[in-house]
């Protein structure tokens, strides 16, 4: 399989699909392209008319949306184990993943993912409300799975792939969270997929002005 992604420092949607593959030990060709460049759009256009990354290419199938890619990996490569086994847990995992996919717009706009940076930022009330809700989700899941492996649903799931880029934003902008959510952040930062992603992101010094926000901390 091949995964077309944008710059690791900035591309939060790409990171979801990448950690989903990496954390599950699934081999793939990492095709990283310079966001917004002609070559970036050329690579995507070979497989998708959407003009956005990530795109997963598996033989003659192309999947061009991060959540759809995670679903595809779970179905085709993990025998459905990308989601919790229990149907009720699975429903909650799907709900929080969908909430992430379609929401938290203020936080996403005000705090672009910028893995290598440490910034201070003045947040709107809407972004603060997004943060409070995310903290509530993480803390609830950590409480429910005390003694497990500190992923949101015990073991690594699609829900973690969806929230990991938000962890990166919280770290960059020094966003304070509850003790339980801090446990989740530390779990994410210690995971092999995130360590590998951050190491690669640190090697790229491209600056994308539209994804730079806040003041140097
Ligand atoms: N819904 C898509 C959104 C993907 C997305 O917006 N990707 C950004 C990069 S992080 C992109 O490709 N932007 C290029 C553009 O907007 O021209 C997903 O979840 O995969």
mmCIF file of C-alpha atoms and ligand atoms in Angstrom:
data_model
loop_
_atom_site.group_PDB
_atom_site.id
_atom_site.type_symbol
_atom_site.label_atom_id
_atom_site.label_comp_id
_atom_site.label_asym_id
_atom_site.label_seq_id
_atom_site.Cartn_x
_atom_site.Cartn_y
_atom_site.Cartn_z
ATOM 1 C CA UNK A 1 0.000 0.000 0.000
ATOM 2 C CA UNK A 2 0.984 3.593 -0.534
ATOM 3 C CA UNK A 3 -0.089 6.534 1.634
ATOM 4 C CA UNK A 4 0.122 10.000 0.101
ATOM 5 C CA UNK A 5 0.484 12.614 2.830
ATOM 6 C CA UNK A 6 1.478 16.262 3.339
ATOM 7 C CA UNK A 7 4.402 17.644 5.402
ATOM 8 C CA UNK A 8 4.571 15.755 8.685
ATOM 9 C CA UNK A 9 5.057 18.943 10.679
ATOM 10 C CA UNK A 10 1.735 20.388 9.549
ATOM 11 C CA UNK A 11 -0.588 17.791 8.046
ATOM 12 C CA UNK A 12 -2.927 16.738 10.827
ATOM 13 C CA UNK A 13 -5.318 14.794 8.587
ATOM 14 C CA UNK A 14 -2.370 12.857 7.148
ATOM 15 C CA UNK A 15 -1.143 11.983 10.619
ATOM 16 C CA UNK A 16 -4.384 10.144 11.432
ATOM 17 C CA UNK A 17 -3.988 7.632 8.613
ATOM 18 C CA UNK A 18 -0.225 7.318 9.082
ATOM 19 C CA UNK A 19 -0.419 6.467 12.807
ATOM 20 C CA UNK A 20 -3.294 4.059 12.112
ATOM 21 C CA UNK A 21 -1.036 2.055 9.769
ATOM 22 C CA UNK A 22 2.154 2.403 11.800
ATOM 23 C CA UNK A 23 0.658 1.634 15.220
ATOM 24 C CA UNK A 24 -0.943 -1.521 13.808
ATOM 25 C CA UNK A 25 2.345 -2.677 12.267
ATOM 26 C CA UNK A 26 1.007 -2.566 8.701
ATOM 27 C CA UNK A 27 3.675 -1.943 6.046
ATOM 28 C CA UNK A 28 3.164 0.891 3.559
ATOM 29 C CA UNK A 29 5.080 3.225 1.251
ATOM 30 C CA UNK A 30 5.194 6.697 2.785
ATOM 31 C CA UNK A 31 4.721 9.205 -0.068
ATOM 32 C CA UNK A 32 5.203 12.603 1.609
ATOM 33 C CA UNK A 33 4.582 15.634 -0.601
ATOM 34 C CA UNK A 34 5.079 19.347 -0.052
ATOM 35 C CA UNK A 35 1.611 20.689 0.860
ATOM 36 C CA UNK A 36 0.017 22.964 -1.749
ATOM 37 C CA UNK A 37 2.804 22.378 -4.338
ATOM 38 C CA UNK A 38 2.080 21.454 -7.977
ATOM 39 C CA UNK A 39 3.641 18.033 -7.388
ATOM 40 C CA UNK A 40 1.386 17.506 -4.333
ATOM 41 C CA UNK A 41 -1.752 18.071 -6.400
ATOM 42 C CA UNK A 42 -0.285 16.010 -9.278
ATOM 43 C CA UNK A 43 0.333 12.993 -7.020
ATOM 44 C CA UNK A 44 -3.179 13.211 -5.553
ATOM 45 C CA UNK A 45 -4.798 13.638 -8.975
ATOM 46 C CA UNK A 46 -3.467 10.241 -10.072
ATOM 47 C CA UNK A 47 -5.888 8.665 -7.586
ATOM 48 C CA UNK A 48 -8.485 11.154 -6.338
ATOM 49 C CA UNK A 49 -10.407 14.181 -7.572
ATOM 50 C CA UNK A 50 -10.749 15.552 -4.021
ATOM 51 C CA UNK A 51 -7.367 17.316 -4.136
ATOM 52 C CA UNK A 52 -6.607 16.573 -0.494
ATOM 53 C CA UNK A 53 -4.420 14.262 1.568
ATOM 54 C CA UNK A 54 -4.297 11.673 2.949
ATOM 55 C CA UNK A 55 -4.912 9.234 0.103
ATOM 56 C CA UNK A 56 -4.395 5.503 0.627
ATOM 57 C CA UNK A 57 -3.723 3.461 -2.492
ATOM 58 C CA UNK A 58 -4.167 -0.298 -2.114
ATOM 59 C CA UNK A 59 -3.873 -1.989 -5.523
ATOM 60 C CA UNK A 60 -6.732 -0.679 -7.614
ATOM 61 C CA UNK A 61 -8.531 0.945 -4.655
ATOM 62 C CA UNK A 62 -7.922 4.559 -3.613
ATOM 63 C CA UNK A 63 -9.412 5.967 -0.392
ATOM 64 C CA UNK A 64 -9.135 9.745 0.081
ATOM 65 C CA UNK A 65 -10.496 10.689 3.489
ATOM 66 C CA UNK A 66 -8.759 10.092 6.830
ATOM 67 C CA UNK A 67 -11.743 8.486 8.589
ATOM 68 C CA UNK A 68 -12.618 6.386 5.532
ATOM 69 C CA UNK A 69 -8.966 5.251 5.377
ATOM 70 C CA UNK A 70 -9.033 4.206 9.057
ATOM 71 C CA UNK A 71 -12.280 2.285 8.413
ATOM 72 C CA UNK A 72 -10.743 0.604 5.362
ATOM 73 C CA UNK A 73 -7.617 -0.432 7.284
ATOM 74 C CA UNK A 74 -9.761 -1.827 10.093
ATOM 75 C CA UNK A 75 -11.935 -3.834 7.689
ATOM 76 C CA UNK A 76 -9.345 -5.017 5.194
ATOM 77 C CA UNK A 77 -6.259 -5.454 7.345
ATOM 78 C CA UNK A 78 -7.379 -5.869 10.961
ATOM 79 C CA UNK A 79 -10.481 -8.000 10.637
ATOM 80 C CA UNK A 80 -12.522 -5.165 12.167
ATOM 81 C CA UNK A 81 -10.246 -4.850 15.196
ATOM 82 C CA UNK A 82 -9.566 -1.174 14.534
ATOM 83 C CA UNK A 83 -12.682 -0.585 16.636
ATOM 84 C CA UNK A 84 -13.527 -1.879 20.152
ATOM 85 C CA UNK A 85 -14.974 -5.376 20.210
ATOM 86 C CA UNK A 86 -17.968 -4.515 22.402
ATOM 87 C CA UNK A 87 -20.826 -3.040 20.315
ATOM 88 C CA UNK A 88 -21.671 -0.344 22.880
ATOM 89 C CA UNK A 89 -18.039 0.723 23.211
ATOM 90 C CA UNK A 90 -17.758 0.644 19.427
ATOM 91 C CA UNK A 91 -20.738 2.989 19.120
ATOM 92 C CA UNK A 92 -19.124 5.473 21.525
ATOM 93 C CA UNK A 93 -15.780 5.180 19.714
ATOM 94 C CA UNK A 94 -17.540 5.927 16.420
ATOM 95 C CA UNK A 95 -19.403 8.870 17.991
ATOM 96 C CA UNK A 96 -16.266 10.533 19.377
ATOM 97 C CA UNK A 97 -14.438 9.909 16.086
ATOM 98 C CA UNK A 98 -17.287 11.477 14.097
ATOM 99 C CA UNK A 99 -17.377 14.381 16.576
ATOM 100 C CA UNK A 100 -13.690 14.968 15.876
ATOM 101 C CA UNK A 101 -14.076 14.582 12.118
ATOM 102 C CA UNK A 102 -16.903 17.096 11.797
ATOM 103 C CA UNK A 103 -16.289 19.455 14.707
ATOM 104 C CA UNK A 104 -13.895 21.485 16.847
ATOM 105 C CA UNK A 105 -13.602 23.988 14.009
ATOM 106 C CA UNK A 106 -12.556 26.943 16.205
ATOM 107 C CA UNK A 107 -9.707 24.964 17.777
ATOM 108 C CA UNK A 108 -8.621 23.635 14.398
ATOM 109 C CA UNK A 109 -8.636 27.103 12.817
ATOM 110 C CA UNK A 110 -6.891 28.897 15.686
ATOM 111 C CA UNK A 111 -4.311 26.224 16.542
ATOM 112 C CA UNK A 112 -2.979 24.641 13.345
ATOM 113 C CA UNK A 113 -0.889 21.525 13.873
ATOM 114 C CA UNK A 114 2.777 22.582 13.983
ATOM 115 C CA UNK A 115 4.620 19.679 15.613
ATOM 116 C CA UNK A 116 8.071 21.217 15.982
ATOM 117 C CA UNK A 117 6.879 24.557 17.455
ATOM 118 C CA UNK A 118 6.130 25.728 21.011
ATOM 119 C CA UNK A 119 3.746 28.680 20.969
ATOM 120 C CA UNK A 120 1.572 30.865 23.159
ATOM 121 C CA UNK A 121 -1.779 31.931 21.771
ATOM 122 C CA UNK A 122 -4.864 33.906 22.788
ATOM 123 C CA UNK A 123 -7.898 31.694 22.232
ATOM 124 C CA UNK A 124 -11.521 32.610 21.461
ATOM 125 C CA UNK A 125 -14.367 31.421 23.696
ATOM 126 C CA UNK A 126 -15.344 28.957 20.952
ATOM 127 C CA UNK A 127 -11.861 27.398 20.938
ATOM 128 C CA UNK A 128 -11.905 27.211 24.750
ATOM 129 C CA UNK A 129 -15.255 25.410 24.562
ATOM 130 C CA UNK A 130 -13.763 22.929 22.051
ATOM 131 C CA UNK A 131 -10.854 22.302 24.420
ATOM 132 C CA UNK A 132 -13.183 21.736 27.385
ATOM 133 C CA UNK A 133 -15.186 19.199 25.388
ATOM 134 C CA UNK A 134 -12.077 17.319 24.222
ATOM 135 C CA UNK A 135 -10.748 17.276 27.783
ATOM 136 C CA UNK A 136 -14.107 15.843 28.900
ATOM 137 C CA UNK A 137 -13.923 13.064 26.281
ATOM 138 C CA UNK A 138 -10.327 12.092 27.084
ATOM 139 C CA UNK A 139 -10.823 12.236 30.882
ATOM 140 C CA UNK A 140 -13.974 10.113 30.690
ATOM 141 C CA UNK A 141 -12.265 7.468 28.596
ATOM 142 C CA UNK A 142 -9.154 7.432 30.809
ATOM 143 C CA UNK A 143 -11.354 6.958 33.882
ATOM 144 C CA UNK A 144 -13.250 4.143 32.193
ATOM 145 C CA UNK A 145 -10.073 2.359 31.171
ATOM 146 C CA UNK A 146 -7.945 2.850 34.261
ATOM 147 C CA UNK A 147 -5.373 0.059 34.353
ATOM 148 C CA UNK A 148 -5.600 -0.520 30.591
ATOM 149 C CA UNK A 149 -3.007 0.685 28.127
ATOM 150 C CA UNK A 150 -4.114 4.324 28.337
ATOM 151 C CA UNK A 151 -5.576 4.451 24.846
ATOM 152 C CA UNK A 152 -9.072 5.947 24.680
ATOM 153 C CA UNK A 153 -10.768 2.552 24.473
ATOM 154 C CA UNK A 154 -8.140 0.445 26.247
ATOM 155 C CA UNK A 155 -6.206 -0.771 23.228
ATOM 156 C CA UNK A 156 -5.312 1.422 20.239
ATOM 157 C CA UNK A 157 -8.349 2.164 18.052
ATOM 158 C CA UNK A 158 -9.473 4.417 15.218
ATOM 159 C CA UNK A 159 -10.575 6.914 17.895
ATOM 160 C CA UNK A 160 -6.926 7.364 18.927
ATOM 161 C CA UNK A 161 -5.860 7.877 15.315
ATOM 162 C CA UNK A 162 -8.491 10.620 15.067
ATOM 163 C CA UNK A 163 -7.422 12.440 18.257
ATOM 164 C CA UNK A 164 -3.617 12.098 18.094
ATOM 165 C CA UNK A 165 -3.153 15.218 15.904
ATOM 166 C CA UNK A 166 -5.162 17.178 18.508
ATOM 167 C CA UNK A 167 -2.710 16.022 21.163
ATOM 168 C CA UNK A 168 0.023 17.591 19.010
ATOM 169 C CA UNK A 169 -1.884 20.896 18.972
ATOM 170 C CA UNK A 170 -2.318 20.822 22.769
ATOM 171 C CA UNK A 171 1.436 20.284 23.207
ATOM 172 C CA UNK A 172 2.447 23.026 20.736
ATOM 173 C CA UNK A 173 0.168 25.672 22.270
ATOM 174 C CA UNK A 174 0.695 24.574 25.904
ATOM 175 C CA UNK A 175 -3.001 23.896 26.455
ATOM 176 C CA UNK A 176 -3.752 22.818 30.015
ATOM 177 C CA UNK A 177 -5.944 19.784 30.631
ATOM 178 C CA UNK A 178 -7.113 17.616 33.532
ATOM 179 C CA UNK A 179 -4.823 15.074 35.156
ATOM 180 C CA UNK A 180 -6.597 12.187 33.402
ATOM 181 C CA UNK A 181 -6.246 13.826 29.997
ATOM 182 C CA UNK A 182 -2.568 14.494 30.734
ATOM 183 C CA UNK A 183 -2.199 10.737 31.125
ATOM 184 C CA UNK A 184 -3.588 10.339 27.627
ATOM 185 C CA UNK A 185 -1.262 12.997 26.227
ATOM 186 C CA UNK A 186 1.743 11.244 27.774
ATOM 187 C CA UNK A 187 0.588 7.901 26.370
ATOM 188 C CA UNK A 188 0.336 9.379 22.898
ATOM 189 C CA UNK A 189 3.744 11.070 23.108
ATOM 190 C CA UNK A 190 5.384 7.787 24.178
ATOM 191 C CA UNK A 191 3.871 5.718 21.355
ATOM 192 C CA UNK A 192 6.207 4.396 18.682
ATOM 193 C CA UNK A 193 4.146 5.862 15.832
ATOM 194 C CA UNK A 194 4.196 9.382 17.283
ATOM 195 C CA UNK A 195 7.905 9.210 18.170
ATOM 196 C CA UNK A 196 8.657 8.205 14.553
ATOM 197 C CA UNK A 197 6.349 10.880 13.097
ATOM 198 C CA UNK A 198 7.849 13.654 15.259
ATOM 199 C CA UNK A 199 11.412 12.631 14.371
ATOM 200 C CA UNK A 200 10.572 12.881 10.664
ATOM 201 C CA UNK A 201 8.695 16.174 11.172
ATOM 202 C CA UNK A 202 11.726 17.669 12.948
ATOM 203 C CA UNK A 203 13.912 17.003 9.894
ATOM 204 C CA UNK A 204 11.721 19.116 7.615
ATOM 205 C CA UNK A 205 12.307 22.867 7.971
ATOM 206 C CA UNK A 206 9.780 23.997 5.377
ATOM 207 C CA UNK A 207 7.637 26.884 6.645
ATOM 208 C CA UNK A 208 4.013 27.033 5.536
ATOM 209 C CA UNK A 209 2.901 30.546 6.586
ATOM 210 C CA UNK A 210 -0.840 29.792 6.633
ATOM 211 C CA UNK A 211 -0.203 27.055 9.235
ATOM 212 C CA UNK A 212 1.894 29.244 11.557
ATOM 213 C CA UNK A 213 0.054 30.800 14.519
ATOM 214 C CA UNK A 214 0.810 32.294 17.943
ATOM 215 C CA UNK A 215 4.003 33.697 19.436
ATOM 216 C CA UNK A 216 7.227 31.784 20.145
ATOM 217 C CA UNK A 217 6.915 30.406 23.693
HETATM 218 N N1 LIG B 1 -11.789 15.387 5.095
HETATM 219 C C1 LIG B 1 -10.457 15.229 4.691
HETATM 220 C C2 LIG B 1 -9.742 16.550 4.827
HETATM 221 C C3 LIG B 1 -8.310 16.480 4.376
HETATM 222 C C4 LIG B 1 -7.619 17.837 4.280
HETATM 223 O O1 LIG B 1 -8.223 18.932 4.398
HETATM 224 N N2 LIG B 1 -6.297 17.762 4.011
HETATM 225 C C5 LIG B 1 -5.473 18.944 3.837
HETATM 226 C C6 LIG B 1 -4.058 18.757 4.402
HETATM 227 S S1 LIG B 1 -3.909 18.520 6.111
HETATM 228 C C7 LIG B 1 -5.227 19.171 2.362
HETATM 229 O O2 LIG B 1 -4.983 18.222 1.635
HETATM 230 N N3 LIG B 1 -5.254 20.421 1.906
HETATM 231 C C8 LIG B 1 -4.924 20.745 0.560
HETATM 232 C C9 LIG B 1 -5.872 21.773 0.014
HETATM 233 O O3 LIG B 1 -6.831 22.132 0.730
HETATM 234 O O4 LIG B 1 -5.660 22.230 -1.125
HETATM 235 C C10 LIG B 1 -9.811 14.066 5.456
HETATM 236 O O5 LIG B 1 -10.222 13.776 6.575
HETATM 237 O O6 LIG B 1 -8.937 13.396 4.915
#
